[in-house]
Amino acid sequence: MSIEFIGFSATQETSETVLPQGPVVNKSFLGAVARAHEYAGFDRVLVAHSSASVDGFQVASYIASQTDRLGILLAHRPGFVSPTLAARQFATLDHFADGRLAVHVISGGDDTEQQRDGDFLDHDQRYQRTDEYLDVVKKTWTSEGPFDHEGPIYRFKGQNAGVRPVKDQHIPVYFGGSSDAAIEVAGKHADVYALWGESLAQVADTIARVRAAAAKHGRADKIRFSLSLRPVLAETEEKAWAKADAILATATERVKQNVHFNKRPQDPQNAGSKRLLETAAQGKVVDERLWTGIAALTKASGNSTGLVGTPEQVRDALVKYWEIGVTTFLIRGFDPIQDALQYGRELIPLVRAAIAEREAQDQRLAA
């Protein structure tokens, strides 16, 4: 797969600009979001995770039941269940999803948030745990018979899973985290390394660091890269920036009114969000159309930088990221369903066509 698009799922209609609508767990809305993304041509949708979120395994299972082709990217924090149990949970869900599951491993970058679920390890200890956790998960998927494990954190004797993933005894592992400790673990374990929407220079730097970490394990050419962005599209550039300004104004008003949404109460602890704030400090716009308004407002809470312009302009910006090594784009709008449908109509086909043409040219030149 030369290019992949991932969307965002939720059990309630809400965003920085949309007040929460309906119950926290709204099956009708979740089903509609999933089917909209499948119709729009997305490859997967993310099922996010936090210490306050609904249970992702059940959300992912429901999405699988409501769709036929759409892949699922399930966010998972190591350490809250045994890795042998998690491996079997992932494999079971993968069977119910007909092999459409991938796992996004997030070790956690905020001590306060981790402690809400009883995790009091420090930052580097969490990544040490993740390393051993993934060792055990993968061994549970692939062992030919019972195995024992005794490490710094986990100890098992005679584990022999009765269920394995659908394809090749493996489920794709996506990985987040920008610290040195995170990158070392990603280099060993990740199939796809995920970045927030940073500048071209920052992304190129991170890709080089991750590839260097992967090279230690003979994996430099095996790891792929994902970038998370919030595209804002309109038929003219002027209208697109006006739309972005209106989004920021609405979100700012919600902050003034103390209406709850995804805004940090304090400066971030995790390296990825600190890097996003460094990007935002460069100005409202970086690299021609990387928009930092929401990142600055929310203190870089999650996926919060955007690309603003016409579909063709945003396509060109995405292709520039592809040229430096990004092959997956996690794109999320501010109107959950309507923006997903707009991306499917106006952006995703343009990007796929442009990259297919570039790859065909490269093949002709190589021949």
PDB file of N, CA and C in Angstrom, residues 106-145:
ATOM      1  N   ILE A 106       0.087   3.480  22.671  1.00  0.00           N
ATOM      2  CA  ILE A 106       0.430   4.780  23.268  1.00  0.00           C
ATOM      3  C   ILE A 106       0.807   4.537  24.725  1.00  0.00           C
ATOM      4  N   SER A 107       2.061   4.769  25.057  1.00  0.00           N
ATOM      5  CA  SER A 107       2.542   4.451  26.406  1.00  0.00           C
ATOM      6  C   SER A 107       2.096   5.465  27.437  1.00  0.00           C
ATOM      7  N   GLY A 108       1.743   6.671  27.001  1.00  0.00           N
ATOM      8  CA  GLY A 108       1.284   7.706  27.916  1.00  0.00           C
ATOM      9  C   GLY A 108       2.358   8.715  28.208  1.00  0.00           C
ATOM     10  N   GLY A 109       2.046  10.004  28.003  1.00  0.00           N
ATOM     11  CA  GLY A 109       3.046  11.042  28.195  1.00  0.00           C
ATOM     12  C   GLY A 109       2.709  12.037  29.290  1.00  0.00           C
ATOM     13  N   ASP A 110       1.604  11.811  30.009  1.00  0.00           N
ATOM     14  CA  ASP A 110       1.167  12.758  31.028  1.00  0.00           C
ATOM     15  C   ASP A 110       0.959  12.008  32.338  1.00  0.00           C
ATOM     16  N   ASP A 111       1.761  12.334  33.354  1.00  0.00           N
ATOM     17  CA  ASP A 111       1.701  11.607  34.623  1.00  0.00           C
ATOM     18  C   ASP A 111       0.320  11.702  35.263  1.00  0.00           C
ATOM     19  N   THR A 112      -0.260  12.896  35.252  1.00  0.00           N
ATOM     20  CA  THR A 112      -1.570  13.089  35.885  1.00  0.00           C
ATOM     21  C   THR A 112      -2.623  12.222  35.226  1.00  0.00           C
ATOM     22  N   GLU A 113      -2.606  12.181  33.895  1.00  0.00           N
ATOM     23  CA  GLU A 113      -3.593  11.389  33.161  1.00  0.00           C
ATOM     24  C   GLU A 113      -3.404   9.900  33.426  1.00  0.00           C
ATOM     25  N   GLN A 114      -2.166   9.452  33.470  1.00  0.00           N
ATOM     26  CA  GLN A 114      -1.890   8.032  33.737  1.00  0.00           C
ATOM     27  C   GLN A 114      -2.360   7.636  35.139  1.00  0.00           C
ATOM     28  N   GLN A 115      -2.141   8.534  36.094  1.00  0.00           N
ATOM     29  CA  GLN A 115      -2.455   8.208  37.477  1.00  0.00           C
ATOM     30  C   GLN A 115      -3.953   8.071  37.723  1.00  0.00           C
ATOM     31  N   ARG A 116      -4.766   8.618  36.845  1.00  0.00           N
ATOM     32  CA  ARG A 116      -6.222   8.455  36.985  1.00  0.00           C
ATOM     33  C   ARG A 116      -6.638   6.998  36.836  1.00  0.00           C
ATOM     34  N   ASP A 117      -5.817   6.215  36.140  1.00  0.00           N
ATOM     35  CA  ASP A 117      -6.074   4.779  36.020  1.00  0.00           C
ATOM     36  C   ASP A 117      -5.106   3.957  36.867  1.00  0.00           C
ATOM     37  N   GLY A 118      -4.429   4.627  37.798  1.00  0.00           N
ATOM     38  CA  GLY A 118      -3.602   3.901  38.754  1.00  0.00           C
ATOM     39  C   GLY A 118      -2.189   3.601  38.306  1.00  0.00           C
ATOM     40  N   ASP A 119      -1.704   4.281  37.254  1.00  0.00           N
ATOM     41  CA  ASP A 119      -0.350   4.030  36.751  1.00  0.00           C
ATOM     42  C   ASP A 119       0.582   5.116  37.283  1.00  0.00           C
ATOM     43  N   PHE A 120       1.523   4.731  38.139  1.00  0.00           N
ATOM     44  CA  PHE A 120       2.423   5.695  38.763  1.00  0.00           C
ATOM     45  C   PHE A 120       3.876   5.523  38.312  1.00  0.00           C
ATOM     46  N   LEU A 121       4.095   4.798  37.211  1.00  0.00           N
ATOM     47  CA  LEU A 121       5.445   4.737  36.643  1.00  0.00           C
ATOM     48  C   LEU A 121       5.795   6.083  36.028  1.00  0.00           C
ATOM     49  N   ASP A 122       7.087   6.400  35.997  1.00  0.00           N
ATOM     50  CA  ASP A 122       7.484   7.643  35.342  1.00  0.00           C
ATOM     51  C   ASP A 122       7.591   7.416  33.828  1.00  0.00           C
ATOM     52  N   HIS A 123       7.902   8.478  33.109  1.00  0.00           N
ATOM     53  CA  HIS A 123       7.876   8.442  31.642  1.00  0.00           C
ATOM     54  C   HIS A 123       8.739   7.328  31.069  1.00  0.00           C
ATOM     55  N   ASP A 124      10.019   7.302  31.433  1.00  0.00           N
ATOM     56  CA  ASP A 124      10.925   6.295  30.855  1.00  0.00           C
ATOM     57  C   ASP A 124      10.554   4.884  31.289  1.00  0.00           C
ATOM     58  N   GLN A 125      10.069   4.741  32.513  1.00  0.00           N
ATOM     59  CA  GLN A 125       9.632   3.418  32.966  1.00  0.00           C
ATOM     60  C   GLN A 125       8.443   2.913  32.147  1.00  0.00           C
ATOM     61  N   ARG A 126       7.581   3.820  31.739  1.00  0.00           N
ATOM     62  CA  ARG A 126       6.438   3.401  30.918  1.00  0.00           C
ATOM     63  C   ARG A 126       6.908   2.839  29.584  1.00  0.00           C
ATOM     64  N   TYR A 127       7.913   3.451  28.999  1.00  0.00           N
ATOM     65  CA  TYR A 127       8.411   2.934  27.719  1.00  0.00           C
ATOM     66  C   TYR A 127       9.190   1.638  27.899  1.00  0.00           C
ATOM     67  N   GLN A 128       9.878   1.478  29.022  1.00  0.00           N
ATOM     68  CA  GLN A 128      10.513   0.193  29.302  1.00  0.00           C
ATOM     69  C   GLN A 128       9.459  -0.903  29.418  1.00  0.00           C
ATOM     70  N   ARG A 129       8.353  -0.578  30.074  1.00  0.00           N
ATOM     71  CA  ARG A 129       7.262  -1.537  30.183  1.00  0.00           C
ATOM     72  C   ARG A 129       6.670  -1.851  28.810  1.00  0.00           C
ATOM     73  N   THR A 130       6.482  -0.846  27.986  1.00  0.00           N
ATOM     74  CA  THR A 130       5.934  -1.059  26.643  1.00  0.00           C
ATOM     75  C   THR A 130       6.806  -1.990  25.827  1.00  0.00           C
ATOM     76  N   ASP A 131       8.116  -1.827  25.927  1.00  0.00           N
ATOM     77  CA  ASP A 131       9.048  -2.681  25.188  1.00  0.00           C
ATOM     78  C   ASP A 131       8.829  -4.148  25.555  1.00  0.00           C
ATOM     79  N   GLU A 132       8.819  -4.445  26.846  1.00  0.00           N
ATOM     80  CA  GLU A 132       8.636  -5.834  27.274  1.00  0.00           C
ATOM     81  C   GLU A 132       7.219  -6.307  26.957  1.00  0.00           C
ATOM     82  N   TYR A 133       6.235  -5.439  27.123  1.00  0.00           N
ATOM     83  CA  TYR A 133       4.843  -5.769  26.842  1.00  0.00           C
ATOM     84  C   TYR A 133       4.672  -6.225  25.390  1.00  0.00           C
ATOM     85  N   LEU A 134       5.251  -5.474  24.467  1.00  0.00           N
ATOM     86  CA  LEU A 134       5.129  -5.837  23.052  1.00  0.00           C
ATOM     87  C   LEU A 134       5.927  -7.097  22.724  1.00  0.00           C
ATOM     88  N   ASP A 135       7.056  -7.293  23.385  1.00  0.00           N
ATOM     89  CA  ASP A 135       7.763  -8.568  23.217  1.00  0.00           C
ATOM     90  C   ASP A 135       6.842  -9.743  23.536  1.00  0.00           C
ATOM     91  N   VAL A 136       6.120  -9.635  24.637  1.00  0.00           N
ATOM     92  CA  VAL A 136       5.248 -10.725  25.073  1.00  0.00           C
ATOM     93  C   VAL A 136       4.037 -10.857  24.159  1.00  0.00           C
ATOM     94  N   VAL A 137       3.437  -9.723  23.780  1.00  0.00           N
ATOM     95  CA  VAL A 137       2.288  -9.767  22.866  1.00  0.00           C
ATOM     96  C   VAL A 137       2.656 -10.493  21.577  1.00  0.00           C
ATOM     97  N   LYS A 138       3.774 -10.112  20.992  1.00  0.00           N
ATOM     98  CA  LYS A 138       4.170 -10.725  19.719  1.00  0.00           C
ATOM     99  C   LYS A 138       4.511 -12.203  19.892  1.00  0.00           C
ATOM    100  N   LYS A 139       5.125 -12.551  21.013  1.00  0.00           N
ATOM    101  CA  LYS A 139       5.437 -13.963  21.238  1.00  0.00           C
ATOM    102  C   LYS A 139       4.160 -14.769  21.439  1.00  0.00           C
ATOM    103  N   THR A 140       3.159 -14.166  22.083  1.00  0.00           N
ATOM    104  CA  THR A 140       1.866 -14.832  22.263  1.00  0.00           C
ATOM    105  C   THR A 140       1.210 -15.098  20.913  1.00  0.00           C
ATOM    106  N   TRP A 141       1.364 -14.175  19.979  1.00  0.00           N
ATOM    107  CA  TRP A 141       0.799 -14.353  18.636  1.00  0.00           C
ATOM    108  C   TRP A 141       1.542 -15.413  17.832  1.00  0.00           C
ATOM    109  N   THR A 142       2.835 -15.549  18.043  1.00  0.00           N
ATOM    110  CA  THR A 142       3.658 -16.308  17.093  1.00  0.00           C
ATOM    111  C   THR A 142       4.233 -17.613  17.627  1.00  0.00           C
ATOM    112  N   SER A 143       4.202 -17.860  18.919  1.00  0.00           N
ATOM    113  CA  SER A 143       4.850 -19.051  19.458  1.00  0.00           C
ATOM    114  C   SER A 143       4.213 -20.320  18.893  1.00  0.00           C
ATOM    115  N   GLU A 144       5.028 -21.320  18.644  1.00  0.00           N
ATOM    116  CA  GLU A 144       4.549 -22.590  18.090  1.00  0.00           C
ATOM    117  C   GLU A 144       3.969 -23.516  19.149  1.00  0.00           C
ATOM    118  N   GLY A 145       4.135 -23.152  20.397  1.00  0.00           N
ATOM    119  CA  GLY A 145       3.611 -23.960  21.497  1.00  0.00           C
ATOM    120  C   GLY A 145       3.743 -23.173  22.782  1.00  0.00           C
TER     121      GLY A 145
END
